[in-house]
Short mmCIF file of C-alpha atoms in Angstrom, two decimals:
data_model
loop_
_atom_site.label_atom_id
_atom_site.label_comp_id
_atom_site.label_asym_id
_atom_site.label_seq_id
_atom_site.Cartn_x
_atom_site.Cartn_y
_atom_site.Cartn_z
CA MET A 16 60.40 -89.34 -81.20
CA ASP A 17 58.28 -90.44 -84.12
CA PRO A 18 55.90 -87.55 -84.83
CA ALA A 19 53.27 -90.05 -85.93
CA ALA A 20 53.10 -91.32 -82.36
CA ASN A 21 51.90 -87.92 -81.16
CA SER A 22 48.46 -86.44 -81.77
CA LEU A 23 48.10 -82.78 -82.70
CA PRO A 24 46.28 -80.33 -80.43
CA VAL A 25 42.64 -79.83 -81.33
CA PHE A 26 40.87 -76.45 -81.51
CA GLY A 27 37.34 -76.01 -80.34
CA PRO A 28 34.95 -74.05 -82.60
CA ILE A 29 36.10 -70.54 -83.61
CA PRO A 30 33.52 -68.21 -85.22
CA HIS A 31 34.27 -67.37 -88.86
CA PRO A 32 33.77 -64.96 -90.50
CA ILE A 33 33.14 -62.07 -88.12
CA THR A 34 31.67 -58.70 -89.12
CA VAL A 35 31.51 -55.73 -86.76
CA PHE A 36 31.31 -51.94 -86.88
CA VAL A 37 34.11 -49.53 -85.96
CA GLY A 38 34.26 -49.30 -82.16
CA GLN A 39 32.38 -52.56 -81.63
CA GLU A 40 34.36 -55.12 -79.65
CA VAL A 41 35.36 -58.38 -81.25
CA LYS A 42 35.37 -61.05 -78.55
CA LEU A 43 35.68 -64.76 -79.11
CA THR A 44 36.55 -67.58 -76.74
CA PHE A 45 37.84 -70.96 -77.79
CA SER A 46 39.32 -74.07 -76.23
CA VAL A 47 42.31 -76.23 -77.14
CA SER A 48 42.64 -79.87 -76.11
CA ASP A 49 45.27 -82.53 -76.68
CA PRO A 50 44.20 -86.13 -77.39
CA ASP A 51 47.34 -87.40 -75.63
CA GLY A 52 46.69 -85.33 -72.53
CA ASP A 53 49.77 -83.14 -73.11
CA ALA A 54 49.99 -79.60 -71.79
CA VAL A 55 49.03 -77.08 -74.48
CA GLY A 56 49.46 -73.40 -75.11
CA ALA A 57 48.09 -71.02 -77.72
CA CYS A 58 49.16 -67.78 -79.34
CA ALA A 59 47.99 -65.49 -82.15
CA VAL A 60 49.93 -64.44 -85.23
CA SER A 61 49.88 -60.81 -86.39
CA LEU A 62 47.50 -59.54 -83.74
CA PRO A 63 45.90 -56.23 -84.75
CA VAL A 64 47.02 -53.17 -82.80
CA GLY A 65 45.29 -53.19 -79.43
CA ALA A 66 44.19 -56.82 -79.65
CA SER A 67 44.98 -59.46 -77.04
CA LEU A 68 44.78 -63.20 -76.47
CA THR A 69 44.42 -64.11 -72.81
CA SER A 70 43.76 -67.16 -70.67
CA PRO A 71 43.30 -67.83 -66.95
CA ALA A 72 47.01 -68.75 -66.77
CA ASP A 73 47.98 -65.60 -68.67
CA PRO A 74 45.39 -62.90 -67.85
CA THR A 75 47.47 -60.05 -69.29
CA GLY A 76 48.15 -61.81 -72.58
CA LEU A 77 51.94 -61.68 -72.34
CA GLN A 78 52.29 -65.06 -74.05
CA GLY A 79 49.34 -64.62 -76.38
CA ARG A 80 51.36 -63.04 -79.19
CA CYS A 81 53.37 -65.67 -81.04
CA GLY A 82 57.12 -65.20 -80.82
CA LEU A 83 57.06 -62.66 -77.99
CA PRO A 84 57.94 -64.11 -74.55
CA PRO A 85 56.90 -62.31 -71.38
CA ALA A 86 59.15 -59.39 -70.47
CA GLY A 87 62.11 -60.50 -68.36
CA SER A 88 61.55 -64.19 -68.99
CA VAL A 89 63.34 -66.78 -71.08
CA LEU A 90 61.93 -67.79 -74.46
CA HIS A 91 59.75 -70.86 -74.02
CA ASP A 92 59.65 -73.58 -76.65
CA TYR A 93 55.85 -73.14 -76.65
CA PRO A 94 53.40 -70.78 -74.89
CA ARG A 95 52.84 -71.84 -71.28
CA ASN A 96 49.39 -70.25 -71.06
CA GLY A 97 47.16 -73.35 -71.21
CA PRO A 98 44.88 -75.07 -70.69
CA GLY A 99 42.50 -72.24 -71.55
CA PRO A 100 39.87 -71.23 -72.39
CA PHE A 101 41.54 -68.60 -74.57
CA THR A 102 39.89 -65.25 -75.23
CA PHE A 103 40.63 -62.97 -78.17
CA ARG A 104 39.52 -59.33 -77.76
CA TRP A 105 39.86 -56.35 -80.07
CA VAL A 106 38.14 -52.98 -80.51
CA PRO A 107 38.79 -51.81 -84.10
CA SER A 108 39.27 -48.08 -84.69
CA ALA A 109 38.96 -48.01 -88.48
CA PRO A 110 37.19 -49.94 -91.26
CA THR A 111 39.05 -52.93 -92.70
CA SER A 112 38.33 -56.01 -94.77
CA GLY A 113 40.17 -59.24 -95.44
CA LEU A 114 41.82 -59.31 -92.01
CA LEU A 115 42.83 -62.85 -91.11
CA VAL A 116 43.95 -63.69 -87.57
CA TRP A 117 45.78 -67.00 -87.16
CA PHE A 118 45.92 -68.96 -83.92
CA TRP A 119 48.59 -71.56 -83.13
CA ALA A 120 48.18 -74.32 -80.55
CA THR A 121 51.29 -76.21 -79.49
CA ASP A 122 51.68 -79.16 -77.15
CA ALA A 123 54.61 -80.10 -74.95
CA LYS A 124 56.03 -82.29 -77.76
CA LEU A 125 56.14 -79.17 -80.00
CA GLU A 126 53.42 -80.38 -82.34
CA THR A 127 51.38 -77.42 -83.62
CA SER A 128 47.87 -77.01 -84.99
CA PHE A 129 46.49 -73.93 -86.72
CA SER A 130 43.13 -72.23 -86.94
CA SER A 131 41.98 -68.78 -88.05
CA THR A 132 39.12 -66.32 -88.31
CA GLY A 133 38.41 -63.58 -90.81
CA ILE A 134 37.30 -60.16 -89.58
CA THR A 135 35.58 -57.37 -91.50
CA VAL A 136 35.14 -53.97 -89.86
CA LYS A 137 32.49 -51.74 -91.41
CA ALA A 138 32.04 -47.99 -91.12
CA ASP A 139 29.07 -47.01 -88.95
CA THR A 140 26.91 -44.17 -90.28
CA VAL A 141 23.93 -44.60 -87.97
CA GLY A 142 23.78 -42.35 -84.93
CA PRO A 143 22.75 -43.29 -81.38
CA THR A 144 19.16 -43.08 -80.18
CA ILE A 145 18.10 -41.09 -77.13
CA THR A 146 14.87 -41.69 -75.22
CA VAL A 147 14.33 -38.98 -72.62
CA ILE A 148 12.42 -40.34 -69.64
CA SER A 149 12.18 -37.09 -67.68
CA PRO A 150 11.49 -34.22 -67.50
CA PRO A 151 8.61 -33.82 -69.97
CA GLU A 152 8.96 -31.01 -72.48
CA GLY A 153 7.46 -27.74 -71.22
CA LEU A 154 7.32 -28.78 -67.56
CA SER A 155 6.38 -25.99 -65.17
CA THR A 156 7.17 -26.77 -61.54
CA THR A 157 8.17 -25.39 -58.18
CA ASN A 158 10.74 -28.17 -57.83
CA ARG A 159 14.13 -26.45 -57.99
CA TYR A 160 16.04 -29.72 -58.44
CA VAL A 161 14.70 -30.87 -61.80
CA GLY A 162 17.07 -33.47 -63.26
CA LEU A 163 17.23 -35.42 -66.50
CA SER A 164 17.13 -39.14 -67.15
CA ALA A 165 17.35 -40.98 -70.45
CA SER A 166 17.99 -44.35 -72.01
CA LEU A 167 20.60 -44.56 -74.79
CA ALA A 168 21.33 -47.11 -77.49
CA ASP A 169 23.49 -47.59 -80.57
CA ASN A 170 23.70 -50.16 -83.34
CA ALA A 171 27.48 -50.54 -82.87
CA ALA A 172 29.11 -48.96 -79.81
CA LEU A 173 28.27 -45.97 -77.65
CA LYS A 174 31.15 -43.75 -76.63
CA GLU A 175 30.19 -40.68 -74.60
CA ALA A 176 27.30 -38.55 -73.35
CA ILE A 177 27.58 -34.85 -72.54
CA LEU A 178 24.80 -32.95 -70.77
CA PHE A 179 24.44 -29.18 -70.96
CA LEU A 180 22.25 -27.06 -68.69
CA ASP A 181 21.60 -23.65 -70.19
CA GLY A 182 24.67 -24.07 -72.42
CA VAL A 183 27.05 -25.14 -69.63
CA VAL A 184 28.42 -28.70 -69.38
CA VAL A 185 27.19 -30.28 -66.15
CA LYS A 186 28.00 -33.96 -66.75
CA THR A 187 30.17 -36.11 -69.02
CA GLN A 188 29.79 -39.89 -68.97
CA PRO A 189 31.69 -42.60 -70.89
CA LEU A 190 29.29 -45.10 -72.47
CA PRO A 191 30.72 -48.53 -73.25
CA GLY A 192 28.43 -51.04 -74.91
CA LEU A 193 25.31 -50.98 -77.05
CA SER A 194 22.97 -49.47 -74.45
CA ALA A 195 23.20 -47.39 -71.29
CA SER A 196 21.22 -45.35 -68.81
CA PHE A 197 21.96 -41.70 -68.14
CA ALA A 198 20.82 -39.64 -65.15
CA TYR A 199 21.62 -36.25 -63.69
CA SER A 200 20.34 -34.30 -60.69
CA PRO A 201 21.55 -30.78 -59.88
CA ALA A 202 23.50 -30.47 -56.64
CA THR A 203 22.21 -26.95 -55.98
CA ALA A 204 18.79 -25.40 -56.42
CA LEU A 205 17.98 -24.06 -59.87
CA SER A 206 16.94 -20.45 -60.25
CA THR A 207 13.28 -19.62 -60.72
CA THR A 208 13.30 -19.06 -64.46
CA SER A 209 13.26 -21.03 -67.71
CA HIS A 210 15.94 -23.67 -68.29
CA THR A 211 17.02 -26.04 -71.06
CA TYR A 212 18.82 -29.36 -70.89
CA ARG A 213 20.62 -30.54 -74.04
CA LEU A 214 22.02 -34.06 -74.16
CA GLU A 215 24.63 -35.00 -76.78
CA VAL A 216 25.52 -38.66 -77.35
CA LYS A 217 28.34 -39.90 -79.59
CA ASP A 218 29.28 -43.34 -80.81
CA PHE A 219 32.78 -44.60 -81.65
CA SER A 220 32.37 -43.65 -85.31
CA GLY A 221 31.71 -40.03 -84.40
CA ASN A 222 27.97 -40.10 -85.13
CA LEU A 223 26.11 -37.60 -82.95
CA ALA A 224 22.58 -37.56 -81.55
CA THR A 225 21.01 -34.77 -79.49
CA ALA A 226 17.89 -34.29 -77.41
CA SER A 227 16.62 -31.23 -75.53
CA ARG A 228 14.10 -30.52 -72.80
CA SER A 229 12.95 -27.04 -71.78
CA PHE A 230 11.20 -26.40 -68.48
CA THR A 231 10.35 -23.61 -66.06
CA VAL A 232 11.01 -23.44 -62.34
CA LYS A 233 8.41 -21.25 -60.59
CA SER A 234 8.55 -19.61 -57.21
CA SER A 235 6.82 -21.62 -54.52
CA THR A 236 5.03 -18.45 -53.27
CA SER A 237 3.02 -15.91 -55.20
CA GLY A 238 1.94 -12.35 -54.47
CA GLY A 239 -1.74 -13.29 -54.43
CA THR A 240 -4.61 -10.79 -54.18
CA LYS A 241 -5.02 -8.31 -51.34
CA LEU A 242 -8.10 -9.18 -49.29
CA PRO A 243 -10.42 -6.58 -47.69
CA GLY A 244 -9.43 -5.63 -44.15
CA THR A 245 -5.82 -6.76 -44.49
CA THR A 246 -2.69 -4.76 -44.63
CA ARG A 247 0.56 -5.38 -46.42
#
């Protein structure tokens, strides 16, 4: 077949360049079309460790790495994961610069187009922010089930929150994304004394933020004053 008689696959827009922080997900979605109406597939060259290229026809990304056929299958002459859209996802674990990820798109006539994106991963030195909603600092109450609620945010990627009550861990919560809500309520009644909550929040770069709230749980009854004519 005369190659000139066949049109190359065409990539839709792919963001370039991309800059993220360590722990912040890189996610981009692109389309591939063929002017001749041929079936198309796409794969990525030199995917970073932990990265994937998936599509509705290949949700696990088995054919998304160029040159690696699905386990237990025969080697296809081109990826059979079209028509897309194709989604590239990666969560970097260390700073890097000059990373170039190439994408290949091949049609059923084995004509191939290429596109790429450059990725820079920066170190994150800014810690998360914690906004404690309740309880207020210095609360004095007869409620023996005082909990803690807070809103959390990070400029790159939250990782984990750990709550301590009087120095003992009472809750650990994974925190994917840039923002999250955190809430805790004790399952058993607190003792009538002073208590302290301390909330620690980490991001994927290891930056740590803390917030504390101290409060007092009082007895719901008091001794009062002996009145004339009464006995105890």
